[in-house]
Amino acid sequence: QVQLVESGGGSVQAGGSLRLSCVISGYTSSSNCMGWFRQAPGKEREGVATIYTSGGGTYYADSVKGRFTISQDNAKNTMYLQMNSLKPEDTAMYYCATAHLPPSISRVLWFGAYDYWGQGTQVTVSS
């Protein structure tokens, strides 16, 4: 079992920044890929950024490239999402997740490839 707890969400104005954190506990060695996803009301959950734990390869949704950065601190079992230049369309509930079987690159941002999920943290960006 793997447990994930997100923090760092909040309300900011457009152009502002937030850093989300995800503390991972339990059978952490089974997490071969980790990621951040988001879901706005009435919309499907979408992949934002993911990272392979071995090698550190990162992948981003086109909508956040150049603005968001995913990173991991293995010593702290923590994953981060630095979000800069936030836009109102970034408003959503943000979730962190881990995958035991590393997804192929074509599925690395697909929520169905991930096994364990946190409860989510709300990000609201006002114009």
CSV table of N, CA, C and O in Angstrom, one decimal:
chain,number,residue,atom,x,y,z
A,1,GLN,N,0.8,-1.2,0.0
A,1,GLN,CA,0.0,0.0,0.0
A,1,GLN,C,0.9,1.2,0.0
A,1,GLN,O,1.9,1.3,0.6
A,2,VAL,N,0.4,2.3,-0.7
A,2,VAL,CA,1.1,3.5,-0.8
A,2,VAL,C,0.1,4.6,-0.4
A,2,VAL,O,-1.1,4.6,-0.8
A,3,GLN,N,0.5,5.5,0.5
A,3,GLN,CA,-0.3,6.6,0.9
A,3,GLN,C,0.3,7.9,0.4
A,3,GLN,O,1.5,8.1,0.4
A,4,LEU,N,-0.5,8.8,-0.1
A,4,LEU,CA,-0.1,10.1,-0.6
A,4,LEU,C,-0.9,11.2,0.0
A,4,LEU,O,-2.1,11.1,0.1
A,5,VAL,N,-0.2,12.3,0.4
A,5,VAL,CA,-0.9,13.4,1.0
A,5,VAL,C,-0.4,14.7,0.3
A,5,VAL,O,0.8,15.0,0.4
A,6,GLU,N,-1.3,15.4,-0.3
A,6,GLU,CA,-0.9,16.7,-1.0
A,6,GLU,C,-1.1,17.9,-0.1
A,6,GLU,O,-1.9,17.8,0.9
A,7,SER,N,-0.3,18.9,-0.4
A,7,SER,CA,-0.5,20.2,0.3
A,7,SER,C,0.0,21.3,-0.6
A,7,SER,O,0.7,21.0,-1.6
A,8,GLY,N,-0.3,22.5,-0.2
A,8,GLY,CA,0.2,23.7,-0.9
A,8,GLY,C,-0.7,24.4,-1.8
A,8,GLY,O,-0.4,25.4,-2.4
A,9,GLY,N,-1.9,23.9,-1.9
A,9,GLY,CA,-2.9,24.6,-2.8
A,9,GLY,C,-3.4,25.9,-2.1
A,9,GLY,O,-3.0,26.2,-1.0
A,10,GLY,N,-4.1,26.6,-2.9
A,10,GLY,CA,-4.6,27.9,-2.3
A,10,GLY,C,-5.2,28.8,-3.4
A,10,GLY,O,-5.4,28.3,-4.5
A,11,SER,N,-5.4,30.0,-3.1
A,11,SER,CA,-6.0,31.0,-4.0
A,11,SER,C,-4.9,32.0,-4.4
A,11,SER,O,-4.3,32.6,-3.5
A,12,VAL,N,-4.7,32.3,-5.7
A,12,VAL,CA,-3.8,33.3,-6.1
A,12,VAL,C,-4.4,34.0,-7.3
A,12,VAL,O,-5.3,33.6,-7.9
A,13,GLN,N,-3.8,35.2,-7.5
A,13,GLN,CA,-4.2,35.9,-8.7
A,13,GLN,C,-3.4,35.4,-9.9
A,13,GLN,O,-2.3,34.8,-9.8
A,14,ALA,N,-3.9,35.7,-11.1
A,14,ALA,CA,-3.3,35.3,-12.3
A,14,ALA,C,-1.8,35.9,-12.4
A,14,ALA,O,-1.6,37.0,-12.0
A,15,GLY,N,-0.9,35.1,-12.8
A,15,GLY,CA,0.5,35.5,-12.8
A,15,GLY,C,1.3,35.0,-11.6
A,15,GLY,O,2.5,35.1,-11.6
A,16,GLY,N,0.5,34.6,-10.6
A,16,GLY,CA,1.2,34.2,-9.3
A,16,GLY,C,1.8,32.8,-9.4
A,16,GLY,O,1.7,32.1,-10.4
A,17,SER,N,2.3,32.4,-8.3
A,17,SER,CA,2.9,31.1,-8.2
A,17,SER,C,2.5,30.3,-7.0
A,17,SER,O,2.1,30.9,-5.9
A,18,LEU,N,2.5,29.0,-7.1
A,18,LEU,CA,2.3,28.1,-5.9
A,18,LEU,C,3.2,26.9,-6.1
A,18,LEU,O,3.6,26.5,-7.2
A,19,ARG,N,3.5,26.3,-5.0
A,19,ARG,CA,4.3,25.0,-5.0
A,19,ARG,C,3.5,24.0,-4.2
A,19,ARG,O,3.2,24.1,-3.1
A,20,LEU,N,3.1,22.9,-5.0
A,20,LEU,CA,2.4,21.8,-4.4
A,20,LEU,C,3.4,20.7,-3.9
A,20,LEU,O,4.4,20.5,-4.5
A,21,SER,N,3.1,20.1,-2.8
A,21,SER,CA,3.9,19.0,-2.3
A,21,SER,C,3.1,17.8,-2.1
A,21,SER,O,1.9,17.8,-1.9
A,22,CYS,N,3.7,16.6,-2.3
A,22,CYS,CA,3.1,15.3,-2.1
A,22,CYS,C,4.0,14.4,-1.4
A,22,CYS,O,5.1,14.0,-1.9
A,23,VAL,N,3.6,14.1,-0.1
A,23,VAL,CA,4.4,13.2,0.7
A,23,VAL,C,3.9,11.8,0.5
A,23,VAL,O,2.7,11.5,0.6
A,24,ILE,N,4.8,10.9,0.2
A,24,ILE,CA,4.5,9.5,-0.2
A,24,ILE,C,5.0,8.6,0.9
A,24,ILE,O,6.2,8.7,1.3
A,25,SER,N,4.2,7.7,1.4
A,25,SER,CA,4.6,6.8,2.5
A,25,SER,C,4.1,5.4,2.1
A,25,SER,O,3.3,5.2,1.2
A,26,GLY,N,4.5,4.4,2.9
A,26,GLY,CA,4.2,3.1,2.6
A,26,GLY,C,5.2,2.4,1.8
A,26,GLY,O,6.4,2.6,1.9
A,27,TYR,N,4.7,1.6,0.9
A,27,TYR,CA,5.6,0.8,0.0
A,27,TYR,C,6.1,1.7,-1.1
A,27,TYR,O,5.8,1.4,-2.3
A,28,THR,N,6.9,2.6,-0.8
A,28,THR,CA,7.3,3.6,-1.8
A,28,THR,C,8.2,3.1,-2.9
A,28,THR,O,8.2,3.6,-4.0
A,29,SER,N,8.9,2.0,-2.6
A,29,SER,CA,9.8,1.4,-3.7
A,29,SER,C,9.0,0.9,-4.8
A,29,SER,O,9.5,0.6,-5.9
A,30,SER,N,7.7,0.7,-4.7
A,30,SER,CA,6.8,0.2,-5.8
A,30,SER,C,6.4,1.3,-6.7
A,30,SER,O,5.7,1.1,-7.7
A,31,SER,N,6.8,2.6,-6.4
A,31,SER,CA,6.3,3.7,-7.2
A,31,SER,C,7.4,4.0,-8.3
A,31,SER,O,8.4,4.6,-8.0
A,32,ASN,N,7.1,3.5,-9.5
A,32,ASN,CA,8.1,3.7,-10.6
A,32,ASN,C,7.9,4.9,-11.4
A,32,ASN,O,8.7,5.3,-12.1
A,33,CYS,N,6.7,5.5,-11.2
A,33,CYS,CA,6.4,6.7,-11.9
A,33,CYS,C,5.4,7.5,-11.0
A,33,CYS,O,4.5,6.9,-10.4
A,34,MET,N,5.6,8.8,-11.0
A,34,MET,CA,4.7,9.6,-10.1
A,34,MET,C,4.3,10.8,-11.0
A,34,MET,O,4.9,11.2,-11.9
A,35,GLY,N,3.1,11.3,-10.6
A,35,GLY,CA,2.6,12.4,-11.4
A,35,GLY,C,1.6,13.3,-10.7
A,35,GLY,O,1.1,13.0,-9.6
A,36,TRP,N,1.4,14.4,-11.3
A,36,TRP,CA,0.4,15.4,-10.9
A,36,TRP,C,-0.7,15.4,-11.9
A,36,TRP,O,-0.5,15.5,-13.1
A,37,PHE,N,-2.0,15.4,-11.4
A,37,PHE,CA,-3.1,15.4,-12.3
A,37,PHE,C,-4.1,16.5,-11.7
A,37,PHE,O,-3.9,16.9,-10.6
A,38,ARG,N,-5.0,17.0,-12.6
A,38,ARG,CA,-5.9,17.9,-12.1
A,38,ARG,C,-7.3,17.7,-12.7
A,38,ARG,O,-7.4,17.1,-13.8
A,39,GLN,N,-8.3,18.1,-12.0
A,39,GLN,CA,-9.7,18.0,-12.4
A,39,GLN,C,-10.5,19.2,-12.1
A,39,GLN,O,-10.6,19.5,-10.9
A,40,ALA,N,-11.0,19.8,-13.1
A,40,ALA,CA,-11.9,21.0,-12.9
A,40,ALA,C,-13.3,20.5,-12.9
A,40,ALA,O,-13.6,19.4,-13.5
A,41,PRO,N,-14.3,21.2,-12.3
A,41,PRO,CA,-15.7,20.8,-12.3
A,41,PRO,C,-16.2,20.5,-13.7
A,41,PRO,O,-16.0,21.3,-14.6
A,42,GLY,N,-16.8,19.3,-13.9
A,42,GLY,CA,-17.4,19.0,-15.2
A,42,GLY,C,-16.4,18.6,-16.2
A,42,GLY,O,-16.8,18.3,-17.4
A,43,LYS,N,-15.1,18.4,-15.8
A,43,LYS,CA,-14.1,18.0,-16.8
A,43,LYS,C,-13.5,16.7,-16.4
A,43,LYS,O,-13.5,16.3,-15.2
A,44,GLU,N,-12.9,16.1,-17.3
A,44,GLU,CA,-12.2,14.8,-17.0
A,44,GLU,C,-10.8,15.1,-16.4
A,44,GLU,O,-10.2,16.2,-16.6
A,45,ARG,N,-10.4,14.2,-15.5
A,45,ARG,CA,-9.1,14.3,-14.9
A,45,ARG,C,-8.0,14.3,-16.0
A,45,ARG,O,-8.0,13.4,-16.8
A,46,GLU,N,-7.1,15.2,-15.9
A,46,GLU,CA,-6.0,15.3,-16.9
A,46,GLU,C,-4.6,15.3,-16.3
A,46,GLU,O,-4.4,15.8,-15.2
A,47,GLY,N,-3.7,14.7,-17.0
A,47,GLY,CA,-2.3,14.7,-16.6
A,47,GLY,C,-1.7,16.0,-16.7
A,47,GLY,O,-1.9,16.7,-17.8
A,48,VAL,N,-1.0,16.5,-15.7
A,48,VAL,CA,-0.3,17.8,-15.8
A,48,VAL,C,1.2,17.6,-16.0
A,48,VAL,O,1.8,18.2,-16.9
A,49,ALA,N,1.8,16.7,-15.1
A,49,ALA,CA,3.2,16.5,-15.2
A,49,ALA,C,3.5,15.2,-14.5
A,49,ALA,O,2.9,14.8,-13.5
A,50,THR,N,4.5,14.5,-15.1
A,50,THR,CA,4.9,13.2,-14.5
A,50,THR,C,6.4,13.0,-14.5
A,50,THR,O,7.1,13.7,-15.3
A,51,ILE,N,6.9,12.1,-13.6
A,51,ILE,CA,8.3,11.9,-13.5
A,51,ILE,C,8.6,10.4,-13.3
A,51,ILE,O,7.9,9.8,-12.4
A,52,TYR,N,9.5,9.8,-14.0
A,52,TYR,CA,9.9,8.5,-13.7
A,52,TYR,C,10.9,8.5,-12.6
A,52,TYR,O,11.9,9.3,-12.6
A,53,THR,N,10.6,7.7,-11.5
A,53,THR,CA,11.5,7.8,-10.3
A,53,THR,C,12.9,7.3,-10.6
A,53,THR,O,13.8,7.8,-10.0
A,54,SER,N,13.1,6.4,-11.5
A,54,SER,CA,14.4,6.0,-11.9
A,54,SER,C,14.8,6.7,-13.2
A,54,SER,O,14.2,6.4,-14.2
A,55,GLY,N,15.8,7.6,-13.1
A,55,GLY,CA,16.2,8.3,-14.3
A,55,GLY,C,15.7,9.7,-14.3
A,55,GLY,O,16.3,10.6,-14.9
A,56,GLY,N,14.5,9.9,-13.7
A,56,GLY,CA,14.0,11.3,-13.6
A,56,GLY,C,13.5,11.9,-14.8
A,56,GLY,O,13.3,13.1,-14.9
A,57,GLY,N,13.1,11.1,-15.8
A,57,GLY,CA,12.5,11.7,-17.0
A,57,GLY,C,11.2,12.3,-16.7
A,57,GLY,O,10.4,11.8,-15.9
A,58,THR,N,11.0,13.5,-17.2
A,58,THR,CA,9.8,14.3,-16.9
A,58,THR,C,8.9,14.5,-18.2
A,58,THR,O,9.5,14.6,-19.3
A,59,TYR,N,7.6,14.6,-18.0
A,59,TYR,CA,6.7,14.9,-19.1
A,59,TYR,C,5.7,15.9,-18.6
A,59,TYR,O,5.2,15.8,-17.5
A,60,TYR,N,5.2,16.7,-19.5
A,60,TYR,CA,4.3,17.8,-19.2
A,60,TYR,C,3.2,17.9,-20.2
A,60,TYR,O,3.4,17.6,-21.4
A,61,ALA,N,2.0,18.3,-19.8
A,61,ALA,CA,1.0,18.6,-20.7
A,61,ALA,C,1.4,19.9,-21.4
A,61,ALA,O,2.0,20.8,-20.9
A,62,ASP,N,0.9,20.0,-22.7
A,62,ASP,CA,1.3,21.2,-23.5
A,62,ASP,C,0.8,22.5,-22.8
A,62,ASP,O,1.5,23.5,-22.9
A,63,SER,N,-0.3,22.4,-22.1
A,63,SER,CA,-0.8,23.6,-21.5
A,63,SER,C,0.0,24.2,-20.3
A,63,SER,O,-0.2,25.3,-19.9
A,64,VAL,N,0.9,23.4,-19.8
A,64,VAL,CA,1.7,23.8,-18.7
A,64,VAL,C,3.2,23.9,-18.9
A,64,VAL,O,4.0,24.3,-18.1
A,65,LYS,N,3.6,23.5,-20.1
A,65,LYS,CA,5.0,23.5,-20.5
A,65,LYS,C,5.6,24.9,-20.3
A,65,LYS,O,5.0,25.8,-20.8
A,66,GLY,N,6.8,25.0,-19.7
A,66,GLY,CA,7.4,26.3,-19.5
A,66,GLY,C,6.9,27.0,-18.3
A,66,GLY,O,7.5,28.0,-17.9
A,67,ARG,N,5.8,26.6,-17.7
A,67,ARG,CA,5.3,27.2,-16.5
A,67,ARG,C,5.4,26.4,-15.2
A,67,ARG,O,5.6,26.9,-14.1
A,68,PHE,N,5.2,25.1,-15.4
A,68,PHE,CA,5.2,24.1,-14.3
A,68,PHE,C,6.5,23.3,-14.3
A,68,PHE,O,7.0,22.9,-15.4
A,69,THR,N,6.9,22.9,-13.1
A,69,THR,CA,8.1,22.0,-13.0
A,69,THR,C,7.8,21.0,-11.9
A,69,THR,O,7.5,21.3,-10.8
A,70,ILE,N,8.0,19.7,-12.3
A,70,ILE,CA,7.8,18.6,-11.4
A,70,ILE,C,9.2,18.2,-10.9
A,70,ILE,O,10.2,18.2,-11.7
A,71,SER,N,9.3,17.8,-9.6
A,71,SER,CA,10.6,17.4,-9.1
A,71,SER,C,10.3,16.4,-8.0
A,71,SER,O,9.2,16.3,-7.5
A,72,GLN,N,11.4,15.7,-7.6
A,72,GLN,CA,11.2,14.7,-6.5
A,72,GLN,C,12.4,14.9,-5.5
A,72,GLN,O,13.5,15.2,-6.0
A,73,ASP,N,12.2,14.6,-4.3
A,73,ASP,CA,13.2,14.6,-3.2
A,73,ASP,C,13.1,13.2,-2.6
A,73,ASP,O,12.3,13.0,-1.8
A,74,ASN,N,14.0,12.3,-3.1
A,74,ASN,CA,13.9,10.9,-2.6
A,74,ASN,C,14.2,10.8,-1.1
A,74,ASN,O,13.6,9.9,-0.5
A,75,ALA,N,15.1,11.6,-0.6
A,75,ALA,CA,15.4,11.6,0.8
A,75,ALA,C,14.2,11.9,1.7
A,75,ALA,O,14.0,11.4,2.8
A,76,LYS,N,13.3,12.7,1.2
A,76,LYS,CA,12.1,13.1,1.9
A,76,LYS,C,10.8,12.4,1.4
A,76,LYS,O,9.7,12.7,1.9
A,77,ASN,N,11.0,11.5,0.4
A,77,ASN,CA,9.8,10.8,-0.2
A,77,ASN,C,8.7,11.8,-0.5
A,77,ASN,O,7.5,11.6,-0.3
A,78,THR,N,9.2,12.9,-1.2
A,78,THR,CA,8.3,14.0,-1.5
A,78,THR,C,8.4,14.3,-3.0
A,78,THR,O,9.5,14.4,-3.5
A,79,MET,N,7.3,14.6,-3.6
A,79,MET,CA,7.2,15.1,-5.0
A,79,MET,C,6.7,16.5,-4.9
A,79,MET,O,5.8,16.8,-4.1
A,80,TYR,N,7.2,17.4,-5.8
A,80,TYR,CA,6.7,18.8,-5.9
A,80,TYR,C,6.2,19.1,-7.2
A,80,TYR,O,6.6,18.5,-8.3
A,81,LEU,N,5.4,20.1,-7.3
A,81,LEU,CA,5.0,20.8,-8.5
A,81,LEU,C,5.0,22.3,-8.3
A,81,LEU,O,4.2,22.9,-7.6
A,82,GLN,N,6.1,22.9,-8.9
A,82,GLN,CA,6.2,24.3,-8.9
A,82,GLN,C,5.4,24.9,-10.0
A,82,GLN,O,5.6,24.5,-11.2
A,83,MET,N,4.5,25.8,-9.7
A,83,MET,CA,3.6,26.3,-10.7
A,83,MET,C,3.8,27.8,-10.8
A,83,MET,O,3.5,28.5,-9.8
A,84,ASN,N,4.2,28.3,-11.9
A,84,ASN,CA,4.5,29.7,-12.1
A,84,ASN,C,3.6,30.3,-13.2
A,84,ASN,O,3.0,29.5,-14.0
A,85,SER,N,3.4,31.6,-13.2
A,85,SER,CA,2.6,32.2,-14.3
A,85,SER,C,1.2,31.6,-14.4
A,85,SER,O,0.7,31.2,-15.4
A,86,LEU,N,0.6,31.4,-13.2
A,86,LEU,CA,-0.7,30.7,-13.2
A,86,LEU,C,-1.8,31.5,-13.9
A,86,LEU,O,-1.7,32.8,-13.9
A,87,LYS,N,-2.7,30.8,-14.5
A,87,LYS,CA,-3.8,31.3,-15.3
A,87,LYS,C,-5.1,30.8,-14.7
A,87,LYS,O,-5.1,29.8,-14.0
A,88,PRO,N,-6.2,31.6,-14.9
A,88,PRO,CA,-7.5,31.1,-14.4
A,88,PRO,C,-7.8,29.7,-14.8
A,88,PRO,O,-8.5,29.0,-14.1
A,89,GLU,N,-7.4,29.3,-16.0
A,89,GLU,CA,-7.7,28.0,-16.5
A,89,GLU,C,-6.9,26.9,-15.8
A,89,GLU,O,-7.2,25.7,-16.0
A,90,ASP,N,-6.0,27.3,-14.9
A,90,ASP,CA,-5.3,26.3,-14.1
A,90,ASP,C,-6.1,25.9,-12.9
A,90,ASP,O,-5.7,25.0,-12.1
A,91,THR,N,-7.2,26.6,-12.6
A,91,THR,CA,-8.1,26.3,-11.5
A,91,THR,C,-8.6,24.9,-11.6
A,91,THR,O,-9.2,24.5,-12.5
A,92,ALA,N,-8.4,24.2,-10.5
A,92,ALA,CA,-8.8,22.8,-10.4
A,92,ALA,C,-8.4,22.1,-9.1
A,92,ALA,O,-7.6,22.8,-8.3
A,93,MET,N,-8.9,20.9,-8.9
A,93,MET,CA,-8.4,20.1,-7.8
A,93,MET,C,-7.2,19.4,-8.3
A,93,MET,O,-7.2,18.8,-9.4
A,94,TYR,N,-6.1,19.5,-7.6
A,94,TYR,CA,-4.8,18.8,-8.1
A,94,TYR,C,-4.6,17.6,-7.2
A,94,TYR,O,-4.6,17.6,-6.0
A,95,TYR,N,-4.2,16.5,-7.9
A,95,TYR,CA,-4.0,15.2,-7.2
A,95,TYR,C,-2.6,14.7,-7.6
A,95,TYR,O,-2.1,14.9,-8.7
A,96,CYS,N,-1.9,14.1,-6.6
A,96,CYS,CA,-0.7,13.4,-7.0
A,96,CYS,C,-1.0,11.9,-7.0
A,96,CYS,O,-2.0,11.4,-6.4
A,97,ALA,N,-0.2,11.2,-7.8
A,97,ALA,CA,-0.5,9.7,-8.0
A,97,ALA,C,0.8,9.0,-8.3
A,97,ALA,O,1.8,9.6,-8.7
A,98,THR,N,0.8,7.7,-8.0
A,98,THR,CA,2.0,6.9,-8.3
A,98,THR,C,1.5,5.7,-9.1
A,98,THR,O,0.4,5.2,-9.0
A,99,ALA,N,2.4,5.1,-9.9
A,99,ALA,CA,2.2,4.0,-10.7
A,99,ALA,C,3.2,2.9,-10.4
A,99,ALA,O,4.4,3.2,-10.4
A,100,HIS,N,2.8,1.7,-10.2
A,100,HIS,CA,3.8,0.6,-9.9
A,100,HIS,C,4.4,0.2,-11.3
A,100,HIS,O,5.7,0.2,-11.4
A,101,LEU,N,3.6,-0.1,-12.3
A,101,LEU,CA,4.2,-0.4,-13.6
A,101,LEU,C,4.4,0.9,-14.3
A,101,LEU,O,3.5,1.6,-14.6
A,102,PRO,N,5.6,1.2,-14.7
A,102,PRO,CA,5.9,2.5,-15.4
A,102,PRO,C,5.1,2.5,-16.7
A,102,PRO,O,5.3,1.6,-17.5
A,103,PRO,N,4.3,3.5,-16.9
A,103,PRO,CA,3.5,3.6,-18.2
A,103,PRO,C,4.5,3.9,-19.3
A,103,PRO,O,5.5,4.5,-19.2
A,104,SER,N,4.0,3.5,-20.5
A,104,SER,CA,4.8,3.9,-21.7
A,104,SER,C,4.6,5.4,-21.9
A,104,SER,O,3.8,6.0,-21.3
A,105,ILE,N,5.5,5.9,-22.7
A,105,ILE,CA,5.5,7.4,-22.9
A,105,ILE,C,4.2,7.9,-23.4
A,105,ILE,O,3.7,8.9,-23.1
A,106,SER,N,3.6,7.0,-24.2
A,106,SER,CA,2.3,7.4,-24.8
A,106,SER,C,1.2,7.5,-23.8
A,106,SER,O,0.1,8.1,-24.0
A,107,ARG,N,1.4,6.9,-22.6
A,107,ARG,CA,0.3,6.8,-21.6
A,107,ARG,C,0.8,7.5,-20.3
A,107,ARG,O,0.1,7.4,-19.3
A,108,VAL,N,1.9,8.1,-20.3
A,108,VAL,CA,2.5,8.6,-19.1
A,108,VAL,C,1.6,9.7,-18.4
A,108,VAL,O,1.7,9.9,-17.2
A,109,LEU,N,0.8,10.4,-19.2
A,109,LEU,CA,-0.1,11.4,-18.7
A,109,LEU,C,-1.5,11.0,-18.6
A,109,LEU,O,-2.4,11.7,-18.3
A,110,TRP,N,-1.8,9.7,-18.7
A,110,TRP,CA,-3.1,9.1,-18.7
A,110,TRP,C,-3.4,8.7,-17.3
A,110,TRP,O,-2.7,7.8,-16.7
A,111,PHE,N,-4.5,9.1,-16.7
A,111,PHE,CA,-4.8,8.9,-15.3
A,111,PHE,C,-5.0,7.4,-15.0
A,111,PHE,O,-4.7,6.9,-13.9
A,112,GLY,N,-5.4,6.6,-16.0
A,112,GLY,CA,-5.7,5.2,-15.8
A,112,GLY,C,-4.5,4.4,-15.6
A,112,GLY,O,-4.6,3.2,-15.2
A,113,ALA,N,-3.3,4.9,-15.8
A,113,ALA,CA,-2.1,4.2,-15.6
A,113,ALA,C,-1.6,4.2,-14.2
A,113,ALA,O,-0.6,3.6,-13.9
A,114,TYR,N,-2.2,5.0,-13.3
A,114,TYR,CA,-1.7,5.2,-12.0
A,114,TYR,C,-2.6,4.5,-10.9
A,114,TYR,O,-3.8,4.4,-11.1
A,115,ASP,N,-1.9,3.9,-9.9
A,115,ASP,CA,-2.6,3.1,-9.0
A,115,ASP,C,-3.0,3.7,-7.7
A,115,ASP,O,-4.1,3.4,-7.2
A,116,TYR,N,-2.2,4.6,-7.2
A,116,TYR,CA,-2.5,5.2,-5.9
A,116,TYR,C,-2.7,6.7,-6.0
A,116,TYR,O,-1.9,7.3,-6.8
A,117,TRP,N,-3.6,7.3,-5.3
A,117,TRP,CA,-4.0,8.7,-5.4
A,117,TRP,C,-4.1,9.3,-4.0
A,117,TRP,O,-4.5,8.7,-3.1
A,118,GLY,N,-3.7,10.6,-4.0
A,118,GLY,CA,-4.0,11.4,-2.8
A,118,GLY,C,-5.4,12.0,-2.8
A,118,GLY,O,-6.2,11.7,-3.8
A,119,GLN,N,-5.7,12.7,-1.8
A,119,GLN,CA,-7.1,13.3,-1.7
A,119,GLN,C,-7.3,14.5,-2.5
A,119,GLN,O,-8.4,14.9,-2.7
A,120,GLY,N,-6.2,15.2,-2.9
A,120,GLY,CA,-6.3,16.4,-3.7
A,120,GLY,C,-6.1,17.7,-2.9
A,120,GLY,O,-6.4,17.7,-1.7
A,121,THR,N,-5.7,18.7,-3.6
A,121,THR,CA,-5.6,20.0,-3.0
A,121,THR,C,-6.1,21.0,-4.0
A,121,THR,O,-5.7,20.9,-5.2
A,122,GLN,N,-6.9,22.0,-3.6
A,122,GLN,CA,-7.5,22.9,-4.5
A,122,GLN,C,-6.6,24.1,-4.8
A,122,GLN,O,-6.0,24.7,-4.0
A,123,VAL,N,-6.6,24.4,-6.1
A,123,VAL,CA,-5.9,25.5,-6.6
A,123,VAL,C,-6.9,26.4,-7.4
A,123,VAL,O,-7.6,25.9,-8.3
A,124,THR,N,-7.0,27.7,-6.9
A,124,THR,CA,-7.9,28.6,-7.5
A,124,THR,C,-7.1,29.8,-8.0
A,124,THR,O,-6.4,30.4,-7.2
A,125,VAL,N,-7.3,30.2,-9.3
A,125,VAL,CA,-6.5,31.3,-9.8
A,125,VAL,C,-7.6,32.3,-10.3
A,125,VAL,O,-8.4,32.0,-11.2
A,126,SER,N,-7.5,33.5,-9.8
A,126,SER,CA,-8.5,34.5,-10.2
A,126,SER,C,-7.8,35.5,-11.2
A,126,SER,O,-6.6,35.8,-11.1
A,127,SER,N,-8.7,36.1,-12.0
A,127,SER,CA,-8.2,37.0,-13.0
A,127,SER,C,-8.1,38.4,-12.5
A,127,SER,O,-8.6,38.7,-11.5
